[in-house]
mmCIF file with all atom_site columns, C-alpha atoms in Angstrom:
data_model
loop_
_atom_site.group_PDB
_atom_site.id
_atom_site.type_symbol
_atom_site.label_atom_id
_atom_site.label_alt_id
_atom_site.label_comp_id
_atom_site.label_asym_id
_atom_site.label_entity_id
_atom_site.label_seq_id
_atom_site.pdbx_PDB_ins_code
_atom_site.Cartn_x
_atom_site.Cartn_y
_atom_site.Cartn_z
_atom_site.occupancy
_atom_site.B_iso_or_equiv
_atom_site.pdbx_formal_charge
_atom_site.auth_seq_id
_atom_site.auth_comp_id
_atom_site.auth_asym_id
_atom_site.auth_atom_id
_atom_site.pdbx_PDB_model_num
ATOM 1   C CA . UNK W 1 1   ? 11.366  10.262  6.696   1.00 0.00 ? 266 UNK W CA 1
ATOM 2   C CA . UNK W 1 2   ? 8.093   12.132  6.795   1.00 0.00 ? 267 UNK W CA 1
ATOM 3   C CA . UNK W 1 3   ? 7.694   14.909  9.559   1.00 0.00 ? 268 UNK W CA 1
ATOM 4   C CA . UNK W 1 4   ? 4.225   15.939  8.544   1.00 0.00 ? 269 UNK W CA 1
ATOM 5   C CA . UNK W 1 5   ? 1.144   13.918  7.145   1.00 0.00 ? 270 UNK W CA 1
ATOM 6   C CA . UNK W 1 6   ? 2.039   12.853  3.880   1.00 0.00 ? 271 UNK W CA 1
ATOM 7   C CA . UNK W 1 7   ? -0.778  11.905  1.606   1.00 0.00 ? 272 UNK W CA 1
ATOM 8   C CA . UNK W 1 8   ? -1.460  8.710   -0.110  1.00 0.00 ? 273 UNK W CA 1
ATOM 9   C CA . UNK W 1 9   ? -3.320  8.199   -3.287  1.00 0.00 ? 274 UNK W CA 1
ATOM 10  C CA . UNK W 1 10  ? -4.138  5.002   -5.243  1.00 0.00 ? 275 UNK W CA 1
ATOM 11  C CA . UNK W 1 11  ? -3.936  5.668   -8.979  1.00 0.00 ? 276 UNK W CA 1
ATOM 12  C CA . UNK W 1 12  ? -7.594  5.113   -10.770 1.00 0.00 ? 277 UNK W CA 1
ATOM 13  C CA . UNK W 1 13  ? -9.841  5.589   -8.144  1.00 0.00 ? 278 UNK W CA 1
ATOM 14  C CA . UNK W 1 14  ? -11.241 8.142   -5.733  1.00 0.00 ? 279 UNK W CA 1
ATOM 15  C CA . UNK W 1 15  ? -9.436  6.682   -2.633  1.00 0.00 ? 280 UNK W CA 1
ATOM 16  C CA . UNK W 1 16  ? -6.632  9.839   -1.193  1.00 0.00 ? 281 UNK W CA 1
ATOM 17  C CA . UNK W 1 17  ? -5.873  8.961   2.807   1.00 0.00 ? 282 UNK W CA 1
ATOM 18  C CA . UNK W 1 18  ? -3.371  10.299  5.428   1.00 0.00 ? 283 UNK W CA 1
ATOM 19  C CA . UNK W 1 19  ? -0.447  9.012   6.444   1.00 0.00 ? 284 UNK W CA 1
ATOM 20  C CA . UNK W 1 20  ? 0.882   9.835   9.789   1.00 0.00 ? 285 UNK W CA 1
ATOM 21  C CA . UNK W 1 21  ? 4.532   10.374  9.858   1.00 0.00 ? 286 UNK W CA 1
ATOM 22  C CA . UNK W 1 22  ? 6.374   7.456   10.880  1.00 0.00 ? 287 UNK W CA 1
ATOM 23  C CA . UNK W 1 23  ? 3.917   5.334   9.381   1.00 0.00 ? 288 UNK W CA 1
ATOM 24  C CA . UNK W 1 24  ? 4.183   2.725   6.646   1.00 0.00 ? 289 UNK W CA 1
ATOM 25  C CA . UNK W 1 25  ? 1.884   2.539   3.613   1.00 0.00 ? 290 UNK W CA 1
ATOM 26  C CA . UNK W 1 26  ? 0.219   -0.949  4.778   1.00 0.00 ? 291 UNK W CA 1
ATOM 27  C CA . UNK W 1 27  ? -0.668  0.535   7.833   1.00 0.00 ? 292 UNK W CA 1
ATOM 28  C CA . UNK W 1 28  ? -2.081  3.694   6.788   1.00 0.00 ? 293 UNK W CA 1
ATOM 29  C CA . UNK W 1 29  ? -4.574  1.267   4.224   1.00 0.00 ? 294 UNK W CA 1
ATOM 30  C CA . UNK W 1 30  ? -5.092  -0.683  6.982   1.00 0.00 ? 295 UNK W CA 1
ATOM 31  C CA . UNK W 1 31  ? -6.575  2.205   9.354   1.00 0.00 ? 296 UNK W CA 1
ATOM 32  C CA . UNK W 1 32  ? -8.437  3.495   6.435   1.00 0.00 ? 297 UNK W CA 1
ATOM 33  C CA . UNK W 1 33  ? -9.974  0.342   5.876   1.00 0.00 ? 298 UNK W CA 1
ATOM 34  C CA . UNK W 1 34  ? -8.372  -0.614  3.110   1.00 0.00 ? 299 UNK W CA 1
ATOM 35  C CA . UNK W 1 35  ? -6.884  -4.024  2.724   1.00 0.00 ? 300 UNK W CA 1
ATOM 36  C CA . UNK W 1 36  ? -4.039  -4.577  0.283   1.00 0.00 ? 301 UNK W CA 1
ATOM 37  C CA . UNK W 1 37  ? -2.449  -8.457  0.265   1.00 0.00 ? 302 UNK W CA 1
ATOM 38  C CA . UNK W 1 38  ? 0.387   -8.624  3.277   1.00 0.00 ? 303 UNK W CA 1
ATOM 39  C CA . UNK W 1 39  ? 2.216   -11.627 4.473   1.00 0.00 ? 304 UNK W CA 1
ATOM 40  C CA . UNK W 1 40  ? 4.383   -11.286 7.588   1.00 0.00 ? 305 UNK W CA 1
ATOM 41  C CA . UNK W 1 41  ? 4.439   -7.427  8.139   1.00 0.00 ? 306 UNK W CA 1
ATOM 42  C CA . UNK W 1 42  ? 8.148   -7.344  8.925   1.00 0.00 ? 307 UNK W CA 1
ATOM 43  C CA . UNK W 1 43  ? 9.492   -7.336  5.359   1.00 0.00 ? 308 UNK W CA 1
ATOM 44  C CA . UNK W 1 44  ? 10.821  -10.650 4.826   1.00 0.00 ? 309 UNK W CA 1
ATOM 45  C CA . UNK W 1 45  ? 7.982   -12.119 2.399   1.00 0.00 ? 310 UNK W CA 1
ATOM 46  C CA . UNK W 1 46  ? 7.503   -9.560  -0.578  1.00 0.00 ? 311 UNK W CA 1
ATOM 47  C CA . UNK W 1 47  ? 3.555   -10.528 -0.469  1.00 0.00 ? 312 UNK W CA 1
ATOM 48  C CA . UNK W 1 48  ? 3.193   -6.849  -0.142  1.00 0.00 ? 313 UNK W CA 1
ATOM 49  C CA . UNK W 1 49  ? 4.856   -5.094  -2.721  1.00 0.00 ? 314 UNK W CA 1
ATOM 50  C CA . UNK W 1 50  ? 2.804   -2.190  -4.383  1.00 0.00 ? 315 UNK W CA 1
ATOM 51  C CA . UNK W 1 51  ? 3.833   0.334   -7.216  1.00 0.00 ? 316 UNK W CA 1
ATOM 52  C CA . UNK W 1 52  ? 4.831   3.607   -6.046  1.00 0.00 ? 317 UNK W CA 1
ATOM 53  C CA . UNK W 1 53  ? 4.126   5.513   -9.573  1.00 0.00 ? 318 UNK W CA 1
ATOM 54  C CA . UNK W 1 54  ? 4.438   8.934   -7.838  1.00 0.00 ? 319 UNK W CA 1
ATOM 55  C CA . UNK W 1 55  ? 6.553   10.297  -5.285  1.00 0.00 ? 320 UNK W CA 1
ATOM 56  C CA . UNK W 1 56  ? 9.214   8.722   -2.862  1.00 0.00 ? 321 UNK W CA 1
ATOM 57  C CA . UNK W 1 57  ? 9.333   5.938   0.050   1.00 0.00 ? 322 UNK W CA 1
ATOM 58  C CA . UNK W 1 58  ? 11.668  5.240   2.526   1.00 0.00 ? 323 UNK W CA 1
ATOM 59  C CA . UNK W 1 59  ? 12.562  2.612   4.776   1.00 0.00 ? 324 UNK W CA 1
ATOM 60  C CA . UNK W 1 60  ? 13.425  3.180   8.622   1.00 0.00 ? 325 UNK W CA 1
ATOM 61  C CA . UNK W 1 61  ? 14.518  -0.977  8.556   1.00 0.00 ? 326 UNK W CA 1
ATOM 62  C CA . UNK W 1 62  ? 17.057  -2.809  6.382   1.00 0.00 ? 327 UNK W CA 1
ATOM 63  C CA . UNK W 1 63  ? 15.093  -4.308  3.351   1.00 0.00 ? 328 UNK W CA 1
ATOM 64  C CA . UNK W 1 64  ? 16.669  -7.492  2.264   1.00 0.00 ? 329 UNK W CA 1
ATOM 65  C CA . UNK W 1 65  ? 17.478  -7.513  -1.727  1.00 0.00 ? 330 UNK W CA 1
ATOM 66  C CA . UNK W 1 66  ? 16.182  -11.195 -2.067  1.00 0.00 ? 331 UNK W CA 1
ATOM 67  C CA . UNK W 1 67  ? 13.118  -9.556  -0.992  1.00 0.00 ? 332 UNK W CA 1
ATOM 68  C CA . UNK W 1 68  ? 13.298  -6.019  -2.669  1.00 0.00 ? 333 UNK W CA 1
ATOM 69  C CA . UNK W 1 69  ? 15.240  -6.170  -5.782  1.00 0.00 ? 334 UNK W CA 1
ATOM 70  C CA . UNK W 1 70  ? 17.252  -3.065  -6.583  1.00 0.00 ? 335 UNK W CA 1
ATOM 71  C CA . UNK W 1 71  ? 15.101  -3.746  -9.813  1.00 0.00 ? 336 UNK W CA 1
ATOM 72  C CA . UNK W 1 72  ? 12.276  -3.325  -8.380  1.00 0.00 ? 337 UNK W CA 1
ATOM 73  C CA . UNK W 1 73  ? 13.165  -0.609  -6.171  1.00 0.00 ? 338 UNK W CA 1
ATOM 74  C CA . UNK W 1 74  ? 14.286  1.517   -9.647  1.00 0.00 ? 339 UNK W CA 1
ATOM 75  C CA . UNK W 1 75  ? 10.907  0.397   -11.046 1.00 0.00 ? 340 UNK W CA 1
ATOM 76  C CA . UNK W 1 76  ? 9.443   1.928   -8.368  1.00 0.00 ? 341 UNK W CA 1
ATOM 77  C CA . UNK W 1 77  ? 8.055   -1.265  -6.253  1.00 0.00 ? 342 UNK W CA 1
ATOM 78  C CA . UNK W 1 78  ? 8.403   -0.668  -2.338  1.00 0.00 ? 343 UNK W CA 1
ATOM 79  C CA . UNK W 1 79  ? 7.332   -3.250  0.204   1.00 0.00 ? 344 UNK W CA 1
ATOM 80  C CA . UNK W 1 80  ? 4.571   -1.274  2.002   1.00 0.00 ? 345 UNK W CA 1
ATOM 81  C CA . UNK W 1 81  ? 5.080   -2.939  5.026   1.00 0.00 ? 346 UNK W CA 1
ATOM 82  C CA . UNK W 1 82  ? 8.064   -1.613  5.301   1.00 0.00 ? 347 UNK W CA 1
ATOM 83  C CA . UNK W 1 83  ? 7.797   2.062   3.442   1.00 0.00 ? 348 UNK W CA 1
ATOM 84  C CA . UNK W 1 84  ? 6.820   4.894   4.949   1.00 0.00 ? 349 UNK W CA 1
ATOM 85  C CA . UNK W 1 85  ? 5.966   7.938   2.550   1.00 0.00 ? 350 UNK W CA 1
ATOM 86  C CA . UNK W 1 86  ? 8.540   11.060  2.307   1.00 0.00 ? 351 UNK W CA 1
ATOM 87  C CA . UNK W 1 87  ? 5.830   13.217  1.486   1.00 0.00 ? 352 UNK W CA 1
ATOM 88  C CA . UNK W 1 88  ? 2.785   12.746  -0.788  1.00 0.00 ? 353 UNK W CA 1
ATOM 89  C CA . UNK W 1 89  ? 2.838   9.436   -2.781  1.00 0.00 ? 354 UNK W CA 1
ATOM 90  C CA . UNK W 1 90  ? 0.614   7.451   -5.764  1.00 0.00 ? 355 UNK W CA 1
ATOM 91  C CA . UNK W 1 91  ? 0.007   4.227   -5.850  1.00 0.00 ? 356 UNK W CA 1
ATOM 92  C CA . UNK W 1 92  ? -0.797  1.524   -8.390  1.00 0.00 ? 357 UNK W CA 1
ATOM 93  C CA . UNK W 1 93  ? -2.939  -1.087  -6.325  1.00 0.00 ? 358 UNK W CA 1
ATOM 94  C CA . UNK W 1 94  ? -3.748  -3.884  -8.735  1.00 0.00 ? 359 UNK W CA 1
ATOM 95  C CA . UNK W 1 95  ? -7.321  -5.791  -8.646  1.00 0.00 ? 360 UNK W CA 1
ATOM 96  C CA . UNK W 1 96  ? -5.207  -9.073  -7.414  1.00 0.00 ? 361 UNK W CA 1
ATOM 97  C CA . UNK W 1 97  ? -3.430  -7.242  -4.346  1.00 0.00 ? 362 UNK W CA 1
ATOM 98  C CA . UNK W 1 98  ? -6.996  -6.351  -2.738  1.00 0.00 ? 363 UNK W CA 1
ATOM 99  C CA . UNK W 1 99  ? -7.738  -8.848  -0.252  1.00 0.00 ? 364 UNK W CA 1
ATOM 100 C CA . UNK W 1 100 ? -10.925 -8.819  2.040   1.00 0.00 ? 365 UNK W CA 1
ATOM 101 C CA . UNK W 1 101 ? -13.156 -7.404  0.227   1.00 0.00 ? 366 UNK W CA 1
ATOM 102 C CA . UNK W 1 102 ? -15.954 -7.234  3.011   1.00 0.00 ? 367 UNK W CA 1
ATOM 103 C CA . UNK W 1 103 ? -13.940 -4.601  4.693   1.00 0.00 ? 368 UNK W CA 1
ATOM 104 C CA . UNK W 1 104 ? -13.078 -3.023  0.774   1.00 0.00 ? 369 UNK W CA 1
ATOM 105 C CA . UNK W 1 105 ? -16.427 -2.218  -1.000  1.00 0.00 ? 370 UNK W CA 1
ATOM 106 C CA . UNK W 1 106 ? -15.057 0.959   -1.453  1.00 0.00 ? 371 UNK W CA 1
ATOM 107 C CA . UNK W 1 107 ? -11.878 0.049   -3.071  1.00 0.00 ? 372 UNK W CA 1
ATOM 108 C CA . UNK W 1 108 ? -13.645 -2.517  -5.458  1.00 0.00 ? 373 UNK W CA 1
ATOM 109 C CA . UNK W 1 109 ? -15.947 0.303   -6.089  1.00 0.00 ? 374 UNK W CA 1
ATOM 110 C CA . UNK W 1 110 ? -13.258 2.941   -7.200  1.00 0.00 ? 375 UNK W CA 1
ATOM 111 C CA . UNK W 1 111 ? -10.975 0.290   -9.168  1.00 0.00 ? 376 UNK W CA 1
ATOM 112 C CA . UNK W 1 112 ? -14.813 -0.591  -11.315 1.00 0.00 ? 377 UNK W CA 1
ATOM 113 C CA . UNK W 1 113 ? -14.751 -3.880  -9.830  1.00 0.00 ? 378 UNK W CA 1
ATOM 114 C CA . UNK W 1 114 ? -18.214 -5.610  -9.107  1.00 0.00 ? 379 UNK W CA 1
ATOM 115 C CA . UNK W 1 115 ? -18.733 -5.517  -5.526  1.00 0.00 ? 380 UNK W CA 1
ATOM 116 C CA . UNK W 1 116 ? -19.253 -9.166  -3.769  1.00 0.00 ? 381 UNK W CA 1
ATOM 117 C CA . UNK W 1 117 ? -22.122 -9.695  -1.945  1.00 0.00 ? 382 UNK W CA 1
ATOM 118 C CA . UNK W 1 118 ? -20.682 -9.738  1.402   1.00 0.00 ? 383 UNK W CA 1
ATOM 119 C CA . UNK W 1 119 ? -18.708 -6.605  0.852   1.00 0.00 ? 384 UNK W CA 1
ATOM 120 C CA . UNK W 1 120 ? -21.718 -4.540  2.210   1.00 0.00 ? 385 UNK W CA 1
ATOM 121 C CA . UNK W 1 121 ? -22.149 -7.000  6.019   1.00 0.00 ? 386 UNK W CA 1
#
């Protein structure tokens, strides 16, 4: 795994955040204020899988293959509740895996998305 910050970009927009080491990729959105779709944060639901287009993850828990295919995993998919960078990573984040955007006007903003109302409060 990481020992130093890695860096985490999301492919398309302006957004580039830290990563501590140790940390997953969920998490890391999360402090930034970034919400990506998540179910139950332990890596048995797959709600969170993101496309790693650049760069490595790893996992410091056993991912289930009914939950991370080694099909996806070749196609570069990780479950970022799970995956923590090994060094500087790109992802894909999709309009559909945003979720609350009142706490993601930025996001919307850098992925050309109109901005809803309450994204601003």
């Amino acid at each position: 795994m990481a020992e130093t910050t890695a860096r985490i970009v999301v492919l398309g927009t302006d957004v580039a955040l830290d990563c501590h080491p140790g940390e997953t990729v969920l998490a890391a959105l999360h402090r930034h204020g970034h919400a990506v779709r998540a179910g139950c944060r332990r890596g048995g639901c797959g709600i969170c899988k993101l496309h790693v287009v650049d760069g490595s993850v790893g996992y410091t828990h056993v991912v289930a293959a009914s939950v991370l295919t080694d099909v996806e995993r070749a196609d570069g998919v990780c479950l970022s509740c799970r995956a923590v960078p090994e060094g500087d990573v790109t992802l894909e984040v999709r309009p559909e895996d945003v979720t609350r955007p009142n706490a993601l006007a930025s996001l919307y903003a850098a992925l050309g998305l109109p901005v809803p109302v309450d994204a601003t409060s």
